[in-house]
Coordinates of C-alpha atoms and ligand atoms in Angstrom, one line a residue:
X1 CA 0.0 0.0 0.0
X2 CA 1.2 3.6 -1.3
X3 CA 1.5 5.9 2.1
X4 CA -1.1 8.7 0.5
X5 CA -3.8 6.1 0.3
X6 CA -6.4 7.1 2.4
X7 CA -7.6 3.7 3.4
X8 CA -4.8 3.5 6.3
X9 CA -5.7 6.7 7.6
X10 CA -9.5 6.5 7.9
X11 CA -11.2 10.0 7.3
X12 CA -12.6 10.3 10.3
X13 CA -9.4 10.2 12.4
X14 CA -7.9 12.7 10.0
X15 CA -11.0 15.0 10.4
X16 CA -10.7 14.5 14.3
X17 CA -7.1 15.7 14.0
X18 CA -7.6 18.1 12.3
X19 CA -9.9 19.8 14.6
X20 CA -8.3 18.7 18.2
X21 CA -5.9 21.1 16.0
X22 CA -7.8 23.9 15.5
X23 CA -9.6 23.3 19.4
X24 CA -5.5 23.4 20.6
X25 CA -5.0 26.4 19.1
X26 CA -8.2 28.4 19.5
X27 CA -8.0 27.4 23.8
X28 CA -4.5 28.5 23.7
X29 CA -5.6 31.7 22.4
X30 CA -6.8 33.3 25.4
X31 CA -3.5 34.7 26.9
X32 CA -1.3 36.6 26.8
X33 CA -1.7 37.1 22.4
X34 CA 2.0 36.8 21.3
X35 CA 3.9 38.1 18.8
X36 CA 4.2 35.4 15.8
X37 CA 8.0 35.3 13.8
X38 CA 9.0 37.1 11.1
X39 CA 7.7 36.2 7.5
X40 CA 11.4 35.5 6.6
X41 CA 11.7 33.0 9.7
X42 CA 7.8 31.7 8.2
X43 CA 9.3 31.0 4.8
X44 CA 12.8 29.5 6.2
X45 CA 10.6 26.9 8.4
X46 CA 8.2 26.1 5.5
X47 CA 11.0 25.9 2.4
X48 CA 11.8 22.9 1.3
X49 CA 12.3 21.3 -2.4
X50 CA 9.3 20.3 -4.3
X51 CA 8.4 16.6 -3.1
X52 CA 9.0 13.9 -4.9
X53 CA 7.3 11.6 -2.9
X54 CA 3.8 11.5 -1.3
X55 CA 3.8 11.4 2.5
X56 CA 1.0 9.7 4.9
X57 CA -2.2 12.2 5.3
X58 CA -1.7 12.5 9.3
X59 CA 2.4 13.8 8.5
X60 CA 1.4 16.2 6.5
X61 CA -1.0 17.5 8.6
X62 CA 0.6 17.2 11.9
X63 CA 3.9 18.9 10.4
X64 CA 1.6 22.0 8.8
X65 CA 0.7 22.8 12.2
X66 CA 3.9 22.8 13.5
X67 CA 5.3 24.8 10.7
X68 CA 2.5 27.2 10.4
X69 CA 1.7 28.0 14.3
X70 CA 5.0 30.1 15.4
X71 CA 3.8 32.8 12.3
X72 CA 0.3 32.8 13.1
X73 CA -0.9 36.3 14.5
X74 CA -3.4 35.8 17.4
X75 CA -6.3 37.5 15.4
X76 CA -9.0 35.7 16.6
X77 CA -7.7 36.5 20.1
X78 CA -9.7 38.8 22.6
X79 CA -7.2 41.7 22.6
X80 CA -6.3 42.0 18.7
X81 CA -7.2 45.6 17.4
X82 CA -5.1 45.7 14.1
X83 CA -6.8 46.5 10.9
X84 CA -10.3 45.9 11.0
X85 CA -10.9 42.3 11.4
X86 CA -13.7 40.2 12.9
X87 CA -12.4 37.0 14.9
X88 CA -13.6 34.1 13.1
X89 CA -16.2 32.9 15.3
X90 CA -15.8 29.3 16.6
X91 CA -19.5 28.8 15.0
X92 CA -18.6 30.1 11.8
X93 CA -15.6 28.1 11.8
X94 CA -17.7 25.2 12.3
X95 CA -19.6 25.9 9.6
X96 CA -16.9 26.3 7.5
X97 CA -15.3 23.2 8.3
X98 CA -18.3 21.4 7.2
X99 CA -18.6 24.0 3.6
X100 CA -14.8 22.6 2.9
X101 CA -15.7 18.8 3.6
X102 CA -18.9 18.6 1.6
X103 CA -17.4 20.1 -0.9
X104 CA -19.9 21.7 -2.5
X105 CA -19.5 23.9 -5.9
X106 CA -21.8 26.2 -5.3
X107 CA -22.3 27.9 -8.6
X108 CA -25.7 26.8 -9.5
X109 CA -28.8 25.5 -7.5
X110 CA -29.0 22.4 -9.8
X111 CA -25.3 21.7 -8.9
X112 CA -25.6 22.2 -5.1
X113 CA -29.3 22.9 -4.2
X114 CA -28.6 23.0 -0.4
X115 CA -25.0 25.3 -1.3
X116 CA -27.8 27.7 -3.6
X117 CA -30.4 27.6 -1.3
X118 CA -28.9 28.4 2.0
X119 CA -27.7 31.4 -0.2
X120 CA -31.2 32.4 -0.3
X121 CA -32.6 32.6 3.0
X122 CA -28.8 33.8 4.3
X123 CA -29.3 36.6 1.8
X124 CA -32.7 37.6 3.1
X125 CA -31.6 37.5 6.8
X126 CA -28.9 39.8 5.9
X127 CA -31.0 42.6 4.2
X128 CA -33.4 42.3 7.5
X129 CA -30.3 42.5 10.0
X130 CA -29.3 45.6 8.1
X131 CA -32.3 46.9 6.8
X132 CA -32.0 47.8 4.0
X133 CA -34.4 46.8 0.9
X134 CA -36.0 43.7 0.8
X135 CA -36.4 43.5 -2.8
X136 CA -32.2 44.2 -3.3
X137 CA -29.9 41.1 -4.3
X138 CA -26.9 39.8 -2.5
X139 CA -23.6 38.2 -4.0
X140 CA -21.7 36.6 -1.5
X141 CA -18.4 37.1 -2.1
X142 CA -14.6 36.9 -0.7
X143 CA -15.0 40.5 0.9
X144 CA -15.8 44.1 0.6
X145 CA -12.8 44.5 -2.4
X146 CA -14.6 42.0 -4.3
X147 CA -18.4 43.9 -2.7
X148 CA -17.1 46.8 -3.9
X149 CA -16.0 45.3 -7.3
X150 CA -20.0 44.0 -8.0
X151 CA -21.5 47.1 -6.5
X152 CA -19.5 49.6 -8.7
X153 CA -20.0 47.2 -11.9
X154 CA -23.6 47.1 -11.4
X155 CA -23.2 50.8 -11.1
X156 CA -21.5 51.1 -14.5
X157 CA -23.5 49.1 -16.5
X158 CA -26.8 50.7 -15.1
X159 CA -25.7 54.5 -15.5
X160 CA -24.2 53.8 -19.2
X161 CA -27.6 51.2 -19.9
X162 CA -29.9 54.7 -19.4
X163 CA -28.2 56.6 -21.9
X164 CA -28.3 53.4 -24.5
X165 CA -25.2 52.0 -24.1
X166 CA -24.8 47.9 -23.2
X167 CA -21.5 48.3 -21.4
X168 CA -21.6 44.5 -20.6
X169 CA -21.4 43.6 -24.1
X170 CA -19.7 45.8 -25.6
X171 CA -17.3 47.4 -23.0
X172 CA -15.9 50.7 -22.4
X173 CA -14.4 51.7 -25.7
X174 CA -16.3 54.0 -27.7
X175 CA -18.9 54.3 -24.5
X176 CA -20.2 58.2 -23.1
X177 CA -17.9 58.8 -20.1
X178 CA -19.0 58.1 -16.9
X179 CA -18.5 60.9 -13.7
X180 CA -16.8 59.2 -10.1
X181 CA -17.3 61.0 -7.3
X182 CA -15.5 59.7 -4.3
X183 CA -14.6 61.0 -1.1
X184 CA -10.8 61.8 -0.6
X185 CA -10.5 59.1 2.5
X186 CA -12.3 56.1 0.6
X187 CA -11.1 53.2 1.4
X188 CA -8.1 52.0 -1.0
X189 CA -10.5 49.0 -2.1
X190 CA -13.0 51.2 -3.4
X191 CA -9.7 52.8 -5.7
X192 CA -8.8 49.7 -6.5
X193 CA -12.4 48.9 -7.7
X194 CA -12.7 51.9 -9.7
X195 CA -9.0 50.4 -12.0
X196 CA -10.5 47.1 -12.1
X197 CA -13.6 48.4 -13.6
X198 CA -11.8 50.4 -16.5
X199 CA -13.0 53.7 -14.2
X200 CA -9.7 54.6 -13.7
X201 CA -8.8 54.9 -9.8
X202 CA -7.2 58.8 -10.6
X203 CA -10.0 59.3 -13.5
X204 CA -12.2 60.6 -10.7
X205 CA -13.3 63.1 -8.8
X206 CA -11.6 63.0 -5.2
X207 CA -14.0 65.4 -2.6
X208 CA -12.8 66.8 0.0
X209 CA -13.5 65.7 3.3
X210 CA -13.8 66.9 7.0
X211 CA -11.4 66.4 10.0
X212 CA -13.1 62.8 10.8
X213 CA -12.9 61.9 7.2
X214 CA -16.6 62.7 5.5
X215 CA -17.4 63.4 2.4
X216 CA -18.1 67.2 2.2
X217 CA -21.5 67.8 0.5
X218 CA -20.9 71.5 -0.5
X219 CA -17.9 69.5 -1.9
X220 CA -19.6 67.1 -3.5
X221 CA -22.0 69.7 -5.1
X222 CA -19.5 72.1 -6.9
X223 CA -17.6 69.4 -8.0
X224 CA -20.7 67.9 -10.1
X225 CA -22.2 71.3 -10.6
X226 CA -23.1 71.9 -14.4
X227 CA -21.9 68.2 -14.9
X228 CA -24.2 66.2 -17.3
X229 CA -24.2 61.8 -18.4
X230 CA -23.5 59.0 -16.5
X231 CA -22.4 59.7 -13.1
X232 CA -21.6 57.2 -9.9
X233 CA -21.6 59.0 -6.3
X234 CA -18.7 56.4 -4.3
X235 CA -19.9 56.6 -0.3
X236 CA -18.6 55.4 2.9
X237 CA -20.1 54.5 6.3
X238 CA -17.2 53.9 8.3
X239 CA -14.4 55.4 7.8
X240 CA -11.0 53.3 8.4
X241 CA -9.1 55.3 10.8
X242 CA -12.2 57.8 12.5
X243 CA -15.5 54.9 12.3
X244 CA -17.1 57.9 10.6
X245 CA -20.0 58.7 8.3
X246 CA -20.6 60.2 5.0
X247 CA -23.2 62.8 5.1
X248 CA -25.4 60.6 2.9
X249 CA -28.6 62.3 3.8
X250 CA -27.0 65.4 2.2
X251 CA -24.9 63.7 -0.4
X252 CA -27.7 61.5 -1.9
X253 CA -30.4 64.9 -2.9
X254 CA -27.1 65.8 -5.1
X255 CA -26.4 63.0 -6.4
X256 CA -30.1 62.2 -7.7
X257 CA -30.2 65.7 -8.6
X258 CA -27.5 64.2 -11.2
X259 CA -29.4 60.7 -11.6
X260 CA -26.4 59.5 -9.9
X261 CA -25.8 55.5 -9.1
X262 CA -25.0 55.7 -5.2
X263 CA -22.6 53.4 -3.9
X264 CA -21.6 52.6 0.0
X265 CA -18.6 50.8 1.1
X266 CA -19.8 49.9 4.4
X267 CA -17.5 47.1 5.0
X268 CA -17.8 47.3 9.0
X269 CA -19.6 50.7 9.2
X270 CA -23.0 49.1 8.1
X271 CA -23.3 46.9 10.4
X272 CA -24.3 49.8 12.7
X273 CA -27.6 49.7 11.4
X274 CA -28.1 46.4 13.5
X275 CA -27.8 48.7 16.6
X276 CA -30.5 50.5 17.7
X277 CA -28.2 52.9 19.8
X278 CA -25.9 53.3 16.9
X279 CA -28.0 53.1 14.0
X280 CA -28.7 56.9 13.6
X281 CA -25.2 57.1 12.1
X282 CA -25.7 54.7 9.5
X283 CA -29.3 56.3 8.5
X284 CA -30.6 57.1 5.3
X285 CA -27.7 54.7 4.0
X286 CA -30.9 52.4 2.8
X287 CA -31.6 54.9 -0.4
X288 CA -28.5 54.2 -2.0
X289 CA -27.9 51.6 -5.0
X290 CA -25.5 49.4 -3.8
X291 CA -23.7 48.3 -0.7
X292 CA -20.6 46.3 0.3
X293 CA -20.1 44.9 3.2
X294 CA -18.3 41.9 5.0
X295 CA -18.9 39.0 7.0
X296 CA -15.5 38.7 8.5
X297 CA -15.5 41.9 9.8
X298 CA -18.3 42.4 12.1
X299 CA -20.2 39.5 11.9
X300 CA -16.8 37.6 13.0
X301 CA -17.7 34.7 9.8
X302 CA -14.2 32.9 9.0
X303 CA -12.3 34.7 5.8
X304 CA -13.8 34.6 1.9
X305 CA -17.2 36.3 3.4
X306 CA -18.2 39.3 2.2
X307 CA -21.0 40.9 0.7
X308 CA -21.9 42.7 -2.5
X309 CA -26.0 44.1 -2.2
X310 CA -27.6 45.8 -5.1
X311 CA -31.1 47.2 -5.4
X312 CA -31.8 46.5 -8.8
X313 CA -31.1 43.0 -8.9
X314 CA -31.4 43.3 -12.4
X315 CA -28.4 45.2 -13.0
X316 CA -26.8 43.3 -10.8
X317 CA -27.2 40.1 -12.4
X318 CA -26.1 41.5 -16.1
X319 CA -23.5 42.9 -14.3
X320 CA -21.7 39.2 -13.1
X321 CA -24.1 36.8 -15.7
X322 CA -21.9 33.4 -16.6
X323 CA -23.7 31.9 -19.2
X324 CA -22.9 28.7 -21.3
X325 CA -24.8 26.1 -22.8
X326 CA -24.0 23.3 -20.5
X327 CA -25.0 26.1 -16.8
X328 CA -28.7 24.9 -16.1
X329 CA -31.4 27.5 -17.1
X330 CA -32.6 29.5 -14.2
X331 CA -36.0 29.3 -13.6
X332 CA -38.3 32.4 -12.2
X333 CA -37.8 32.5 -8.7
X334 CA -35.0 30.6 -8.3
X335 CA -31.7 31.7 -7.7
X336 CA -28.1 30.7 -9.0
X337 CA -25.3 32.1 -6.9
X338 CA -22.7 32.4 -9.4
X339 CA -25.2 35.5 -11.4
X340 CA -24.7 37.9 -8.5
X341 CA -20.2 37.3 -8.2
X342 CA -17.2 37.6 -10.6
X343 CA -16.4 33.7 -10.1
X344 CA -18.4 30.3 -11.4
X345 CA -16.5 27.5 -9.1
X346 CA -16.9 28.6 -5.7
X347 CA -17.1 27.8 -2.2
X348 CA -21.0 27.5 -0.7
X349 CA -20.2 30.6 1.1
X350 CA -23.7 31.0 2.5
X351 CA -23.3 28.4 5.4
X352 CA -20.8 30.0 7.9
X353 CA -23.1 33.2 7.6
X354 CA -26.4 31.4 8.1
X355 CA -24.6 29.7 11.1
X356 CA -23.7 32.7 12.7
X357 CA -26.8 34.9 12.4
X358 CA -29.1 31.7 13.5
X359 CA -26.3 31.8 16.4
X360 CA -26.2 35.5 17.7
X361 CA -29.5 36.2 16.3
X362 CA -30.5 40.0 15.7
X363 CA -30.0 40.4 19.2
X364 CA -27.2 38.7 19.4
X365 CA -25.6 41.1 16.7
X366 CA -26.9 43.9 17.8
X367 CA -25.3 43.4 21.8
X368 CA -22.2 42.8 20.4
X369 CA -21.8 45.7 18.3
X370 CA -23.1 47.5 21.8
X371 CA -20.5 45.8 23.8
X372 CA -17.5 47.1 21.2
X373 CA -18.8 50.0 20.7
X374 CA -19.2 50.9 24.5
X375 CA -15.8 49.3 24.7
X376 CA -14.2 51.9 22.4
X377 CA -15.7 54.7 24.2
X378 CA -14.0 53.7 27.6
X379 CA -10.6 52.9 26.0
X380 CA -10.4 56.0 24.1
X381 CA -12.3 58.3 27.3
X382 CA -9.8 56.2 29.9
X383 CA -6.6 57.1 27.9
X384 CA -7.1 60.5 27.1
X385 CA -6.7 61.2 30.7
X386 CA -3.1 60.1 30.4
X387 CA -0.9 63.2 29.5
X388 CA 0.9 63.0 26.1
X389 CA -1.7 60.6 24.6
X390 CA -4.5 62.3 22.0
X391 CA -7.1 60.6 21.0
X392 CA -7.2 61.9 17.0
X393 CA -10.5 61.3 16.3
X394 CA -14.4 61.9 17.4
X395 CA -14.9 57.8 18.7
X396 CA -18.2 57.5 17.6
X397 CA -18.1 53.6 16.6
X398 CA -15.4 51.3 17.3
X399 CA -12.2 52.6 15.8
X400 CA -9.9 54.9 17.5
X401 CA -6.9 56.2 16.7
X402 CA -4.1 57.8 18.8
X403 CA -1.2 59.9 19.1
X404 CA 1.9 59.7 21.7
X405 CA 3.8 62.9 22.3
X406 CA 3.2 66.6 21.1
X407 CA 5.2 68.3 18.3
X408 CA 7.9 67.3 15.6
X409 CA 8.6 64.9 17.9
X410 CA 5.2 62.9 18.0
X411 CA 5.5 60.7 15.0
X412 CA 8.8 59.2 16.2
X413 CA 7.1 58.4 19.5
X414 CA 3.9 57.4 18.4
X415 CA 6.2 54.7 16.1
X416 CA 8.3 53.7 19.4
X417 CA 5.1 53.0 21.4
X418 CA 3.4 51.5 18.9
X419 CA 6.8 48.9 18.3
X420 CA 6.6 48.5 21.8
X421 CA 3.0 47.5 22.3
X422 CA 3.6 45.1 19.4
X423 CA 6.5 43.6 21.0
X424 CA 4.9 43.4 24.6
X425 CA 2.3 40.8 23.0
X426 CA -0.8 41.6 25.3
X427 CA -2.3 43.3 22.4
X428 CA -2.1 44.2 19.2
X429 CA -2.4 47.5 17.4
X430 CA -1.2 48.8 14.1
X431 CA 0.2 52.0 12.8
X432 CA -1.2 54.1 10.0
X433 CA -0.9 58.1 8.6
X434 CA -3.5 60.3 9.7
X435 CA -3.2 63.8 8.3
X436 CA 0.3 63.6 7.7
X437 CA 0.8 62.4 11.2
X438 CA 1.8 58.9 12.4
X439 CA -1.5 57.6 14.6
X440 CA -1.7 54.4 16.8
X441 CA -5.0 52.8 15.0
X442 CA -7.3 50.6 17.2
X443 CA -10.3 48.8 16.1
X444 CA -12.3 47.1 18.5
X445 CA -14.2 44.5 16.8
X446 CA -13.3 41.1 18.3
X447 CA -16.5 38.6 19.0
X448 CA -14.5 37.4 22.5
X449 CA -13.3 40.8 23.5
X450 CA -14.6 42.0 27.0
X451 CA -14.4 44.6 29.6
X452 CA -11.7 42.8 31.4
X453 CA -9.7 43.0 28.0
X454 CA -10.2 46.8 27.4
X455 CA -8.7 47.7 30.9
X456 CA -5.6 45.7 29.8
X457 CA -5.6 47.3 26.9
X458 CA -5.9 50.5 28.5
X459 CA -3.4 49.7 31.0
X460 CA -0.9 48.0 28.5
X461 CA -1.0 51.6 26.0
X462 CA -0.7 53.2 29.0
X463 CA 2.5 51.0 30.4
X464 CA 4.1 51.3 26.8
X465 CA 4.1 54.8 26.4
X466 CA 5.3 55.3 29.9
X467 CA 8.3 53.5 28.9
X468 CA 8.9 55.2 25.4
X469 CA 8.5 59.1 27.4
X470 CA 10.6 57.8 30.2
X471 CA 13.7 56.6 27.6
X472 CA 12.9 59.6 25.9
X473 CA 12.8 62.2 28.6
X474 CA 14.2 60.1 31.8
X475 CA 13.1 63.2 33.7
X476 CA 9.3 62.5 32.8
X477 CA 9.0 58.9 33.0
Ligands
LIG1 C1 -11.9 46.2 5.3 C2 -12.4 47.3 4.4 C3 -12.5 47.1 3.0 C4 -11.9 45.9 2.3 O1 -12.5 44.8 2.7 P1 -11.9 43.3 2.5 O2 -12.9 42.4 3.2 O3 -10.6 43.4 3.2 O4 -11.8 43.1 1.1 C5 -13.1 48.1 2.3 N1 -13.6 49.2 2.8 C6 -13.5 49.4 4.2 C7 -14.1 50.7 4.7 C8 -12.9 48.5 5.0 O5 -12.9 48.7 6.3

C-alpha cells in the first residue's frame, strides 16, 4: 500500500485531528496574544524542495501545524485591534469546516441545491439585519474589495444602460464617459475597484472631506455642478481610521439631482444599522444603490465572506451573468449564486453566515456591536486622561486612533510606542498616517473581546508609552 492512500488513515481520524488542532489552538488563544516570527523566519521553516514523494495524510497535517503555528498572528484573540478584522467565530468556523468537507461547488442550484439555497434565506436575513431593501440582491463574495468590485459594476453598466449603451457587451471603448465622485478618504479598495472596472482609480473626482474623514456635501455639489451623463456617487459608512459617516442624507439629494448610481462601502460601518443605539449614524444609508459589506469583519464569519448588495437586482445580475450552454437555465424564482459574483466555481459561502446569524441572532448582533462599541468609548475616554496621549478622532463607533507625544517629535514616538506594544504581545495595534501624522490605530471589533480585555488594553498603552516618554525624557517617566 502507497503511504497517501487514504484507506490506512480512515477520514474520520484525519478529520478529528484536524480539529483537536484547530480546538488546541483556538484554547490557547486566550492569553497573553504573542507576537508570531517574522515572514522570513515563516518562509525558512516552510522551504523545502518540491516533493518527490507522497507522504501519509496524518504527516502532512501534523507537520503544517507545526510549521505554520509560530507565524500565526493571534487575530481571533480577545485583545487583537489591528486592521479591522472580525475573529472568526468558533461557529462560523464550524460551519466552515463542514462547507470545505462537503465540498460543495456552489455555482448553481442544480449543482448544489442545499449550497444555492442556504444562499437564499442567508441573503434575506442579511438585508433584515441591516435593513436595508427587501427586494435588493446579494452576491456573497470573498469581501468588501470583491463587494465593492459587483456594487460599482452594477453601477457602471446601469448609469451607461440609461443613456443606451450595453456596457456589458460591448465594453468601455467607444462608450459616453461616466463621472466618479469619491470622497478623498475612501477606502483604498473602493480605488482599486474603480481600476478594475476600467474607471480609472485617478479618473475621478476625489472630494474633499472633514477632520473625521466625511465626504463634504458643499464639496460634492460644486464638483458635479453643471456636470451632465453618466455619473456614480462612491460613499462610505465607516471610515477606516475615524468609524465615521458620509453625510449621505446630504450627499444622496445631489447625487439624484444628477441621476447619480449611489454606492456605499460599508465594510464594518454598516453593520451599525443592526444597533438601535448606533444606528442613527448609518441612517438614510438604505436609499443608495448598492452596498458592500463583510462578513468577517463584524459579523466575525471565518475569511472569503463578504457581501456585494444591489437594489436593482437586475443590473446586478447583467453585471456578473456566466452563461454557457451546459449552466442549467434558471427558472423564475430561483436563484443561482454564481449571477450575482465575478467567479463560477466557488465555495458555498452562505453556510458559515447562516450559522452565525441563527447563532447570535438579531440580538445577538446587535449586543455585540453595543458591547464594542461601549468598549471603544472607555478605551479612548480612559486614555485621554493620560498626558501626552491624543485621541485623534471623534470615537463615535469602534475605531480609534491615537497619538503619543506633542510636536515634531510625535510621530517618532507614536512609532516607538506602537513597536513597543507590538513587542509586549498583550495586544495588538497597528500604525497608519492620519493627516500627515503617524496615529496608533485601534479597532475594536473582536466577537471574545470584554471589559476585562479593554482595561488591559488601557493599561498596556498606558504601560508602553510610559516606557517610550521615560527613555525619551528620563526626567518624565
Ligand atoms: C476592510 C475594508 C475594506 C476591504 O474589505 P476586505 O474584506 O478586506 O476586502 C473596504 N472598505 C472598508 C471601509 C474596509 O474597512
Amino acid at each position: 500500500m502507497h503511504c497517501t492512500d487514504l484507506s490506512d488513515t480512515p477520514i474520520r481520524s484525519l478529520f478529528i485531528r484536524a480539529a483537536e488542532h484547530a480546538a488546541a489552538y483556538r484554547e490557547a488563544m486566550a492569553d497573553p496574544i504573542g507576537t508570531p516570527c517574522d515572514y522570513a523566519e515563516a518562509l525558512a521553516m516552510f522551504d523545502a524542495p518540491t516533493p518527490e514523494r507522497g507522504e501519509a495524510a496524518t504527516a502532512v497535517i501534523d507537520d503544517l501545524v507545526a510549521t505554520a503555528t509560530p507565524g500565526l498572528r493571534a487575530m481571533t484573540g480577545p485583545r487583537f485591534f489591528g486592521w479591522v478584522i472580525g475573529a472568526s467565530h468558533p461557529v462560523g468556523v464550524a460551519a466552515d469546516f463542514l462547507t470545505s468537507a462537503w465540498g460543495q461547488n456552489a455555482g448553481n442550484h442544480f449543482a448544489s441545491p442545499a449550497g444555492a439555497a442556504v444562499e437564499t434565506v442567508a441573503a434575506r436575513w442579511l438585508l433584515d439585519v441591516l435593513d436595508l431593501p427587501r427586494e435588493a440582491s446579494v452576491g456573497f463574495v470573498t469581501g468588501a474589495t470583491a463587494a465593492n468590485y459587483v456594487g460599482l459594476a452594477a453601477a457602471r453598466g446601469a448609469v451607461l444602460k440609461r443613456v443606451g449603451w450595453d456596457v456589458n457587451a460591448n465594453g468601455l471603448f467607444g462608450a459616453p464617459p461616466i463621472h466618479v465622485a469619491i470622497g478623498d478618504d475612501a477606502h483604498t479598495t473602493a480605488f482599486s475597484a474603480l481600476q478594475f472596472l476600467g474607471l480609472g482609480h485617478d479618473r475621478v473626482f476625489r472630494i474633499a472631506t472633514d477632520d473625521q474623514g466625511r465626504m463634504r456635501a458643499d464639496a460634492l455639489a460644486r464638483a458635479v455642478d453643471g456636470l451632465n451623463g453618466p455619473m456614480i456617487v462612491v460613499t462610505q459608512a465607516g471610515q477606516l481610521n475615524t468609524g465615521a459617516f458620509d453625510p449621505i442624507n446630504e450627499i444622496l439629494p445631489i447625487a439624484r439631482a444628477h441621476g447619480a448610481w449611489v454606492h456605499v462601502d460599508g465594510a464594518f460601518g454598516l453593520w451599525a444599522r443592526a444597533n438601535a443605539s448606533v444606528s442613527s449614524l448609518a441612517a438614510g444609508y438604505e436609499h443608495a444603490d448598492s452596498w458592500a459589506t463583510d462578513g468577517h469583519k463584524w459579523l466575525q464569519t471565518p475569511y472569503d465572506c463578504g457581501y456585494a448588495i444591489v437594489r436593482d437586482a437586475e443590473a446586478h445580475r447583467d453585471a456578473m451573468t456566466i452563461a454557457a450552454s451546459y449552466l442549467p437555465p434558471v427558472a423564475e424564482g430561483e436563484r443561482d449564486p454564481t449571477h450575482f459574483v465575478p467567479e463560477l466555481s466557488r465555495r458555498a459561502r452562505g453556510f458559515a453566515t447562516y450559522a452565525m446569524i441563527r447563532h447570535l441572532g438579531r440580538e445577538g448582533i446587535a449586543a455585540m456591536i453595543g458591547r464594542h462599541v461601549a468598549l471603544a468609548s472607555m478605551i479612548a475616554r480612559e486614555l485621554a486622561t493620560e498626558p501626552g496621549i491624543e485621541v485623534v478622532n471623534e470615537v463615535v463607533l469602534n475605531q480609534i486612533i491615537l497619538r503619543f507625544g506633542e510636536g515634531d517629535a510625535g510621530d517618532r514616538l507614536t512609532r516607538e510606542t506602537i513597536a513597543r506594544i507590538q513587542s509586549d504581545g498583550v495586544i495588538f495595534a497597528g500604525g497608519a498616517r492620519w493627516r500627515d501624522r503617524w496615529v496608533m490605530r485601534l479597532s475594536v471589533i473582536s466577537a471574545p473581546t470584554t471589559e476585562r480585555d479593554a482595561r488591559r488594553t488601557i493599561g498596556a498603552i498606558r504601560a508602553a508609552w510610559r516606557q517610550v516618554r521615560g527613555v525619551n525624557d528620563p526626567g518624565a517617566a
